[in-house]
XYZ file of N, CA, C and O in Angstrom:
704
model
N 45.712 111.533 -22.318
C 45.919 110.453 -21.706
C 44.380 109.879 -22.159
O 43.674 108.660 -22.125
N 43.286 110.384 -23.000
C 42.727 109.645 -23.853
C 42.828 108.865 -24.926
O 42.649 107.607 -24.962
N 44.167 108.657 -25.313
C 44.835 108.159 -26.301
C 45.667 106.625 -25.801
O 46.079 106.507 -26.804
N 46.519 107.629 -25.007
C 47.322 106.479 -24.569
C 46.973 105.619 -23.138
O 47.203 104.780 -22.804
N 46.279 105.832 -22.229
C 45.875 105.574 -21.177
C 44.283 104.974 -20.834
O 43.980 104.637 -19.921
N 43.779 105.314 -21.965
C 42.240 104.742 -22.107
C 42.071 103.278 -21.190
O 41.163 103.437 -20.162
N 42.590 102.624 -21.909
C 42.389 101.213 -21.240
C 42.467 100.817 -19.796
O 41.321 100.519 -19.255
N 43.358 101.528 -19.592
C 44.027 101.287 -17.723
C 42.997 102.084 -17.187
O 42.791 102.157 -16.091
N 42.416 103.627 -17.643
C 41.660 104.633 -16.974
C 40.026 103.330 -16.911
O 39.529 103.518 -15.760
N 39.680 103.011 -17.902
C 38.622 102.358 -17.848
C 38.652 100.909 -17.062
O 37.928 100.553 -16.141
N 39.855 100.200 -16.936
C 39.995 99.180 -15.407
C 39.684 99.252 -14.714
O 39.237 98.583 -13.889
N 39.862 100.839 -14.373
C 39.828 101.133 -12.825
C 38.747 102.281 -12.531
O 38.598 102.773 -11.702
N 38.398 102.575 -13.428
C 36.929 102.952 -13.530
C 36.956 104.549 -13.287
O 35.945 104.986 -12.772
N 37.926 104.835 -13.755
C 38.460 106.602 -14.108
C 38.715 106.770 -12.249
O 38.523 108.145 -12.206
N 39.011 106.203 -11.731
C 39.286 106.038 -10.166
C 39.895 107.773 -9.176
O 39.161 108.055 -8.755
N 40.928 107.825 -10.066
C 41.630 109.184 -9.418
C 41.310 110.104 -10.278
O 42.491 111.176 -10.321
N 40.943 109.952 -11.619
C 40.861 111.455 -12.770
C 39.645 112.589 -12.778
O 38.845 112.222 -11.669
N 40.309 113.668 -12.474
C 39.187 114.684 -11.607
C 38.326 114.989 -12.600
O 37.596 115.759 -11.856
N 38.467 114.704 -13.834
C 37.048 115.026 -15.005
C 36.395 112.960 -15.115
O 35.891 113.482 -15.634
N 36.522 112.769 -13.771
C 36.007 111.040 -14.484
C 34.445 111.216 -15.435
O 34.321 110.680 -16.463
N 33.408 112.139 -14.761
C 31.885 111.890 -15.617
C 32.297 112.342 -16.602
O 31.616 111.752 -17.755
N 32.966 113.343 -16.998
C 33.502 113.911 -18.486
C 33.921 112.889 -19.139
O 33.255 113.185 -20.405
N 35.167 112.544 -18.482
C 35.587 111.406 -19.746
C 34.922 110.137 -19.992
O 34.869 110.284 -21.319
N 34.069 109.631 -19.191
C 32.929 108.692 -19.441
C 32.256 108.852 -20.175
O 32.121 108.310 -21.254
N 31.622 110.108 -20.610
C 30.947 110.870 -21.348
C 31.482 110.978 -22.953
O 30.667 110.450 -23.797
N 32.396 111.221 -22.634
C 33.653 111.659 -23.988
C 33.532 110.506 -24.979
O 33.165 110.504 -26.109
N 33.781 109.308 -24.234
C 34.887 108.255 -24.707
C 33.224 107.409 -24.715
O 33.243 106.662 -26.293
N 32.371 107.404 -24.395
C 30.481 106.696 -24.283
C 29.823 107.584 -25.959
O 29.722 106.703 -26.962
N 30.502 108.834 -26.030
C 29.762 109.535 -27.302
C 30.962 109.099 -28.631
O 30.500 108.872 -29.716
N 32.041 109.232 -28.177
C 33.262 108.656 -29.516
C 32.592 107.448 -29.926
O 32.480 106.833 -30.937
N 32.443 105.966 -29.212
C 32.181 104.867 -29.161
C 30.729 104.754 -30.041
O 30.059 103.909 -30.319
N 29.856 106.101 -29.661
C 28.380 105.838 -29.933
C 28.502 105.821 -31.849
O 27.590 105.789 -32.292
N 29.449 106.688 -32.390
C 29.911 107.451 -33.741
C 30.174 106.150 -34.497
O 31.021 105.369 -33.798
N 29.207 105.799 -35.614
C 29.738 104.681 -36.184
C 31.080 104.946 -37.591
O 31.448 103.958 -37.931
N 31.665 106.602 -37.588
C 32.579 106.407 -38.293
C 33.706 106.804 -37.849
O 33.694 106.838 -36.566
N 34.579 106.814 -38.517
C 36.152 107.128 -38.249
C 36.209 108.312 -37.366
O 36.002 109.369 -37.959
N 37.060 108.840 -36.115
C 36.972 109.920 -35.244
C 38.699 109.889 -35.050
O 39.506 109.147 -35.143
N 39.585 111.208 -35.982
C 40.244 111.454 -35.417
C 40.926 112.318 -34.607
O 39.846 113.495 -34.517
N 41.695 112.625 -34.032
C 42.327 113.787 -32.861
C 43.648 114.256 -33.216
O 44.171 113.473 -33.704
N 43.244 115.776 -33.708
C 44.282 116.287 -34.104
C 45.048 117.194 -33.238
O 44.243 117.858 -32.562
N 46.224 117.419 -33.129
C 47.367 117.914 -32.003
C 47.231 119.510 -32.864
O 47.868 119.786 -34.136
N 46.504 119.891 -32.379
C 46.486 121.644 -33.363
C 47.585 122.480 -32.752
O 47.889 123.432 -33.774
N 48.773 122.325 -32.158
C 49.477 122.928 -32.063
C 50.564 122.852 -33.195
O 51.591 123.415 -33.581
N 50.597 121.040 -34.116
C 51.485 120.965 -34.836
C 50.567 121.699 -36.369
O 51.446 121.699 -37.310
N 49.845 121.902 -36.146
C 48.951 122.139 -37.436
C 48.551 123.910 -37.477
O 47.408 123.797 -37.169
N 49.227 124.744 -36.971
C 48.724 125.860 -36.380
C 48.572 126.756 -38.310
O 47.683 127.744 -37.837
N 48.842 126.631 -39.022
C 48.033 127.382 -40.562
C 47.235 126.778 -40.795
O 46.319 127.589 -41.915
N 46.427 125.808 -40.282
C 44.634 125.067 -40.553
C 44.121 125.600 -39.889
O 43.675 126.155 -38.794
N 42.971 126.827 -40.686
C 42.278 127.550 -40.079
C 40.885 126.606 -39.513
O 40.275 127.886 -38.473
N 40.363 125.419 -39.415
C 39.746 124.673 -38.759
C 40.325 125.392 -37.416
O 39.901 125.036 -35.736
N 42.152 124.610 -37.021
C 42.514 124.554 -35.549
C 42.545 126.007 -35.021
O 42.115 126.296 -33.607
N 42.873 126.571 -35.615
C 42.469 128.557 -35.643
C 41.460 129.107 -34.946
O 40.713 129.201 -33.495
N 40.199 128.233 -35.793
C 38.705 128.225 -35.194
C 38.772 127.712 -33.996
O 37.674 128.326 -32.956
N 39.014 126.234 -33.976
C 38.707 125.788 -32.701
C 39.503 126.361 -31.501
O 38.853 126.611 -30.051
N 40.793 126.793 -31.257
C 41.493 127.617 -30.398
C 40.616 128.610 -30.085
O 40.553 129.003 -28.955
N 40.344 129.351 -31.347
C 39.486 130.949 -30.580
C 38.130 130.680 -29.349
O 37.948 131.250 -28.570
N 37.389 129.492 -30.298
C 36.307 128.943 -29.446
C 36.246 128.270 -27.949
O 35.959 128.735 -27.077
N 37.633 127.518 -27.823
C 38.377 127.387 -26.901
C 38.425 128.187 -25.617
O 38.148 128.240 -24.369
N 39.099 129.263 -26.186
C 39.718 130.524 -25.402
C 37.832 131.452 -24.737
O 37.863 131.557 -23.610
N 37.513 131.474 -26.071
C 36.097 132.377 -25.633
C 35.147 131.369 -24.249
O 34.805 132.137 -23.648
N 35.497 130.042 -24.481
C 34.696 129.474 -23.778
C 35.369 129.424 -22.394
O 34.690 128.803 -20.969
N 36.835 129.693 -22.248
C 37.331 129.500 -20.686
C 36.629 131.077 -20.247
O 36.983 130.838 -19.072
N 36.952 131.981 -20.483
C 36.399 133.199 -20.326
C 34.819 133.575 -20.022
O 34.410 134.690 -19.675
N 33.613 132.402 -20.479
C 32.296 132.691 -19.934
C 31.724 132.939 -18.352
O 32.688 132.337 -17.658
N 31.174 133.772 -18.050
C 30.890 134.210 -17.187
C 30.004 132.748 -16.464
O 30.133 132.017 -15.535
N 28.889 132.511 -17.106
C 28.656 130.986 -17.255
C 28.655 130.033 -18.179
O 28.830 130.286 -19.258
N 28.794 128.619 -17.581
C 29.225 127.723 -18.667
C 27.925 126.948 -18.961
O 27.157 126.940 -18.439
N 28.374 126.340 -20.231
C 27.607 125.187 -20.703
C 26.871 124.234 -20.227
O 27.801 123.249 -19.407
N 25.505 124.016 -19.870
C 25.668 122.350 -19.316
C 25.765 121.480 -20.311
O 25.529 121.361 -21.177
N 26.658 120.638 -19.766
C 27.229 119.096 -20.737
C 26.650 118.188 -19.970
O 26.443 118.572 -18.577
N 25.860 117.084 -20.904
C 25.378 116.243 -20.873
C 26.649 115.160 -20.431
O 27.118 114.689 -21.212
N 26.298 114.564 -18.729
C 27.622 113.454 -18.460
C 27.236 112.220 -18.679
O 27.570 111.332 -17.895
N 25.612 112.131 -18.939
C 25.251 111.020 -18.594
C 25.151 110.351 -19.510
O 25.295 110.139 -20.597
N 25.691 108.881 -19.230
C 25.851 108.012 -20.570
C 24.619 106.804 -20.583
O 24.125 106.168 -19.611
N 24.366 106.444 -22.137
C 23.310 105.648 -22.551
C 23.787 104.734 -22.152
O 24.891 103.937 -22.202
N 22.646 103.486 -21.444
C 22.880 101.984 -20.948
C 23.728 100.929 -21.701
O 24.956 100.423 -21.564
N 23.712 101.201 -23.220
C 24.511 100.360 -23.980
C 25.999 100.766 -24.057
O 27.223 100.006 -24.392
N 26.628 102.069 -23.250
C 27.947 102.682 -23.059
C 28.023 102.840 -22.374
O 29.640 102.968 -22.446
N 27.919 102.294 -21.323
C 28.340 102.969 -20.078
C 28.997 101.554 -19.638
O 28.834 100.139 -19.314
N 30.500 101.865 -19.207
C 30.945 101.213 -18.896
C 31.372 100.868 -16.990
O 32.280 102.441 -16.689
N 30.570 100.484 -16.504
C 30.493 100.943 -14.754
C 31.688 99.828 -14.081
O 31.816 98.636 -14.470
N 31.763 100.555 -13.243
C 33.098 98.892 -12.075
C 34.372 99.466 -12.495
O 34.548 99.432 -13.375
N 34.901 98.468 -11.781
C 36.106 98.089 -11.747
C 36.503 96.906 -12.074
O 35.925 95.755 -11.908
N 37.621 96.789 -13.086
C 38.004 94.852 -13.374
C 38.609 94.456 -12.347
O 39.352 95.247 -11.031
N 38.126 93.031 -11.320
C 37.978 92.704 -10.580
C 39.744 92.251 -10.006
O 40.652 92.562 -9.770
N 40.053 92.083 -11.339
C 41.563 91.469 -11.370
C 42.534 92.368 -11.055
O 44.168 92.838 -11.021
N 42.074 93.927 -11.752
C 43.077 94.907 -11.534
C 43.020 95.291 -10.562
O 44.273 96.136 -10.012
N 42.149 95.468 -9.758
C 41.845 96.309 -8.608
C 42.626 95.756 -7.095
O 42.859 94.620 -6.834
N 42.578 97.120 -6.412
C 43.498 96.478 -5.286
C 42.161 96.946 -3.760
O 40.730 97.640 -4.471
N 42.212 96.216 -2.370
C 41.849 96.890 -1.434
C 41.671 98.413 -1.233
O 40.458 99.020 -1.674
N 42.540 99.619 -1.697
C 42.851 100.487 -1.707
C 41.629 101.391 -2.754
O 40.822 101.966 -2.369
N 41.810 100.855 -4.111
C 40.724 100.908 -5.390
C 39.500 100.617 -5.050
O 38.431 101.366 -5.348
N 38.893 99.284 -4.658
C 37.981 98.980 -4.268
C 36.815 99.838 -3.359
O 36.097 100.461 -3.530
N 38.052 99.945 -1.920
C 37.721 101.181 -0.810
C 36.820 102.581 -2.106
O 36.064 102.792 -1.399
N 37.992 103.368 -2.798
C 37.769 104.458 -2.913
C 36.653 104.351 -4.158
O 35.484 105.553 -4.180
N 36.194 103.462 -4.936
C 35.124 103.810 -5.821
C 33.837 103.193 -5.550
O 32.713 104.017 -5.504
N 33.969 102.217 -4.175
C 32.529 102.543 -3.105
C 32.553 103.409 -2.677
O 31.549 103.983 -2.589
N 33.426 104.562 -2.021
C 33.034 105.695 -1.734
C 32.472 106.458 -2.832
O 31.781 107.593 -2.077
N 33.056 106.360 -3.997
C 32.356 107.270 -5.262
C 31.209 106.953 -5.127
O 30.458 107.775 -5.709
N 30.649 105.886 -5.028
C 29.588 105.029 -5.301
C 27.984 105.747 -4.317
O 27.120 106.086 -4.671
N 28.677 106.296 -2.998
C 28.113 106.363 -1.919
C 26.795 107.453 -2.118
O 27.871 108.696 -2.362
N 25.761 107.790 -1.559
C 24.959 108.988 -1.868
C 25.146 109.815 -0.827
O 24.719 108.884 0.462
N 25.319 110.554 -0.724
C 25.404 111.863 -0.122
C 23.838 111.732 0.868
O 22.924 111.630 0.492
N 24.264 112.022 2.261
C 22.679 111.536 2.840
C 21.911 112.924 2.951
O 22.689 113.895 2.670
N 20.784 112.616 3.022
C 19.901 113.827 2.718
C 19.618 114.914 3.940
O 20.108 114.500 4.904
N 19.386 116.150 3.917
C 19.961 117.325 4.805
C 18.445 117.319 5.594
O 17.324 117.199 5.174
N 18.708 117.267 6.534
C 17.215 117.120 7.929
C 17.364 118.013 8.171
O 17.638 119.535 8.618
N 16.082 119.118 7.676
C 15.668 120.628 8.345
C 16.122 120.466 9.787
O 16.612 121.272 10.006
N 15.673 119.802 10.854
C 15.609 120.383 12.248
C 17.445 120.898 12.558
O 17.706 121.352 13.172
N 18.002 119.231 11.712
C 19.588 119.406 11.930
C 20.181 120.696 11.638
O 21.125 121.181 12.143
N 19.921 121.151 10.249
C 20.472 122.119 10.114
C 19.563 123.653 10.953
O 20.851 124.703 10.885
N 18.437 123.782 11.533
C 17.752 124.810 12.611
C 18.950 124.835 13.689
O 18.797 125.607 13.835
N 18.817 123.999 14.081
C 19.685 123.429 15.417
C 21.742 123.770 14.701
O 22.041 124.419 16.068
N 21.946 123.574 13.773
C 23.452 124.209 13.368
C 23.103 125.254 13.376
O 24.017 126.258 13.880
N 22.691 126.400 12.700
C 22.380 127.121 12.326
C 21.789 128.019 14.253
O 22.396 129.133 14.408
N 21.381 127.583 14.812
C 21.686 128.478 16.437
C 22.869 128.166 16.846
O 23.057 128.670 17.511
N 23.415 126.856 16.571
C 24.626 127.168 17.537
C 25.605 127.685 17.163
O 26.817 127.906 17.755
N 25.831 127.483 15.265
C 26.646 128.486 15.139
C 26.641 130.228 15.498
O 27.748 131.281 15.506
N 25.441 130.325 15.429
C 25.262 131.470 15.869
C 25.428 132.049 17.574
O 25.975 133.086 17.378
N 25.117 130.931 18.216
C 25.342 131.427 19.365
C 26.984 131.394 19.585
O 27.536 131.957 20.688
N 27.785 129.984 18.911
C 29.375 130.437 19.091
C 29.940 131.900 18.480
O 30.893 132.249 18.908
N 29.043 131.924 17.729
C 29.745 133.571 16.947
C 29.375 134.752 18.025
O 30.191 135.440 18.026
N 28.145 134.407 18.580
C 28.216 135.348 19.554
C 28.884 135.212 20.952
O 29.257 136.614 21.590
N 29.458 134.527 21.541
C 30.145 134.307 22.225
C 32.048 134.392 22.170
O 32.653 134.809 22.700
N 32.120 134.036 20.884
C 34.055 134.463 20.126
C 34.047 135.359 19.676
O 35.096 135.851 19.622
N 33.097 135.706 18.924
C 33.340 137.087 17.923
C 33.135 136.173 16.674
O 33.788 137.387 15.312
N 33.588 135.329 16.626
C 34.418 134.522 15.230
C 33.387 133.246 14.842
O 33.363 132.340 15.929
N 32.988 132.927 13.744
C 31.649 131.851 13.295
C 32.423 131.023 12.488
O 32.757 131.382 11.591
N 32.463 129.583 13.390
C 33.229 128.424 12.540
C 32.139 128.128 11.809
O 31.287 128.435 11.421
N 33.120 126.830 10.702
C 32.023 126.336 9.722
C 31.276 125.367 10.521
O 31.694 124.735 11.006
N 30.057 124.945 9.717
C 29.680 123.576 10.246
C 30.260 122.141 10.163
O 30.699 121.660 11.507
N 31.259 122.024 9.624
C 32.374 121.142 9.481
C 32.908 120.963 10.671
O 33.336 120.162 10.964
N 33.589 122.662 11.186
C 34.397 122.797 12.203
C 33.497 121.997 13.335
O 34.173 121.586 14.396
N 32.291 122.751 13.423
C 31.511 122.213 14.386
C 31.141 120.887 14.662
O 31.796 120.236 15.568
N 30.977 120.064 13.819
C 30.924 118.223 13.580
C 31.973 117.856 13.512
O 32.580 116.924 14.931
N 33.829 118.599 13.307
C 34.435 117.743 13.588
C 34.688 118.205 15.373
O 35.886 117.258 15.673
N 34.501 119.174 15.740
C 35.106 119.360 16.993
C 34.083 118.778 17.930
O 34.416 118.164 19.084
N 33.072 117.875 17.915
C 32.340 117.549 18.467
C 32.853 115.837 18.466
O 32.921 114.973 19.470
N 33.892 115.277 17.428
C 34.241 114.181 17.369
C 35.635 114.669 18.335
O 36.726 113.248 18.071
N 35.824 115.306 18.611
C 37.957 115.348 19.515
C 37.692 114.803 19.952
O 36.918 114.126 20.862
N 39.349 113.957 20.246
C 39.303 112.440 20.610
C 39.262 113.209 22.767
O 39.747 112.578 23.749
N 40.287 114.437 22.678
C 39.671 114.559 24.249
C 37.913 114.734 25.080
O 38.128 115.042 26.580
N 37.080 114.909 23.989
C 35.757 114.905 24.534
C 35.278 113.690 24.912
O 35.746 112.525 23.910
N 34.770 113.154 26.317
C 34.359 112.052 26.203
C 33.214 111.582 25.433
O 32.509 112.327 24.659
N 32.968 110.315 25.091
C 32.062 109.837 24.122
C 30.935 110.100 24.759
O 30.415 110.456 23.918
N 30.405 109.831 25.742
C 29.703 110.453 26.323
C 28.578 111.799 25.991
O 27.803 111.830 25.387
N 29.662 113.225 25.874
C 29.519 114.149 25.692
C 29.427 114.375 24.407
O 28.203 114.907 23.451
N 30.494 113.316 23.342
C 30.151 113.302 21.775
C 28.552 112.549 21.924
O 28.026 113.552 20.604
N 28.248 111.633 22.080
C 27.005 111.597 21.880
C 26.114 112.341 22.158
O 24.964 112.652 21.406
N 25.839 113.040 23.237
C 25.160 113.974 23.518
C 25.074 115.509 22.750
O 24.039 115.393 21.993
N 26.078 116.183 22.361
C 25.734 116.979 21.462
C 25.896 116.851 19.888
O 24.618 117.189 19.166
N 25.789 115.118 19.601
C 25.611 114.703 18.660
C 24.094 114.563 18.304
O 23.620 115.184 17.555
N 23.666 113.998 19.139
C 22.069 113.584 19.227
C 21.488 115.101 19.548
O 20.087 115.433 18.922
N 21.816 116.297 20.330
C 21.714 117.418 20.122
C 21.171 118.468 18.992
O 20.304 118.622 18.593
N 22.371 118.219 18.050
C 22.074 118.832 17.062
C 20.843 118.359 16.256
O 20.827 118.890 15.332
N 21.112 117.047 15.746
C 19.778 116.079 15.375
C 18.473 116.304 15.533
O 17.763 115.752 15.072
N 18.448 116.544 16.992
C 16.821 116.850 17.604
C 16.879 115.482 18.227
O 15.504 115.573 17.589
N 17.502 114.595 18.347
C 17.134 112.997 18.915
C 16.419 113.262 20.223
O 15.662 112.436 20.843
N 17.068 114.288 21.151
C 16.222 114.409 22.593
C 14.932 115.082 22.395
O 14.805 116.219 21.754
N 13.799 115.106 23.545
C 12.943 115.612 23.156
C 12.804 117.241 24.170
O 12.422 118.117 25.006
N 13.809 117.943 23.247
C 14.032 119.191 23.293
C 13.961 120.497 22.666
O 14.027 121.664 22.316
N 12.825 119.454 21.262
C 12.469 120.682 20.614
C 11.167 121.017 20.755
O 10.514 120.287 21.553
N 10.843 122.274 20.024
C 9.912 122.878 19.692
C 8.201 121.663 19.895
O 7.276 121.669 19.971
N 8.750 120.558 18.838
C 7.388 119.571 18.635
C 7.376 118.281 19.844
O 5.877 118.183 19.851
N 8.296 118.626 21.035
C 8.134 117.733 21.608
C 6.651 118.111 22.762
O 5.610 117.358 23.216
N 6.365 119.298 22.720
C 5.473 120.034 23.960
C 4.147 119.241 22.890
O 3.071 118.935 23.492
N 3.888 119.909 21.212
C 2.796 119.066 20.474
C 2.777 117.761 20.699
O 1.350 117.150 20.757
N 3.189 116.809 20.620
C 3.490 115.854 20.682
C 2.606 115.423 22.221
O 1.769 114.328 22.309
N 3.246 115.760 22.932
C 3.016 115.665 24.585
C 1.448 115.855 24.427
O 0.720 115.588 25.521
N 1.254 117.392 24.474
C 0.275 118.100 24.192
C -1.331 116.532 23.673
O -2.611 116.471 23.924
N -0.517 116.041 22.606
C -1.354 115.887 22.080
C -2.422 113.816 22.387
O -3.045 113.281 22.410
N -0.979 114.031 23.124
C -1.555 112.797 24.062
C -2.381 112.783 25.028
O -2.853 111.741 25.287
N -1.836 114.010 25.472
C -3.169 113.811 26.657
C -4.133 113.843 26.875
O -5.342 114.138 27.123
N -4.247 114.884 25.295
C -5.877 114.767 24.860
C -6.477 113.457 24.708
O -7.737 114.076 24.198
N -5.421 112.881 23.771
C -6.593 111.564 23.994
C -6.975 110.834 24.939
O -7.614 109.717 24.883
N -6.503 111.196 25.630
C -6.741 110.088 27.246
C -5.988 109.071 27.311
O -5.880 108.607 28.142
């Protein structure tokens, strides 16, 4: 993939590649080198001692309990970001945009409400679902939109049902 399909992968920003960050860092590291870099197929040079040593190191690395931290950040001059406009389709652009989006920050109150919900469901049913299952069940098509909205807002603590609502009410009445 690195030698035969590099241009195509860079054109689509390594879209469907399972190791996209690692491959981008590897290509940037190879481009940073000012000398010629050769890639050798070790299966064809089995009697080479360097090839045997590399194979031994690779096997040792696969059975390690804790893996080494590999730097996948790419320096600015070697950063190849984005997809070429003339290559992309709507599907490809959409997937790239989804890959760029930052995951929302976890809210403390939402996590607390979710933990209470999971506990209550586990007590009632004997089996505790995952939080993903709870979020998905809230959006079930058989549930009316008003109920969906109520459940979603309740889990996020949007109603004045939280322990903090009494504190706010007391502080307002104390001010006069």
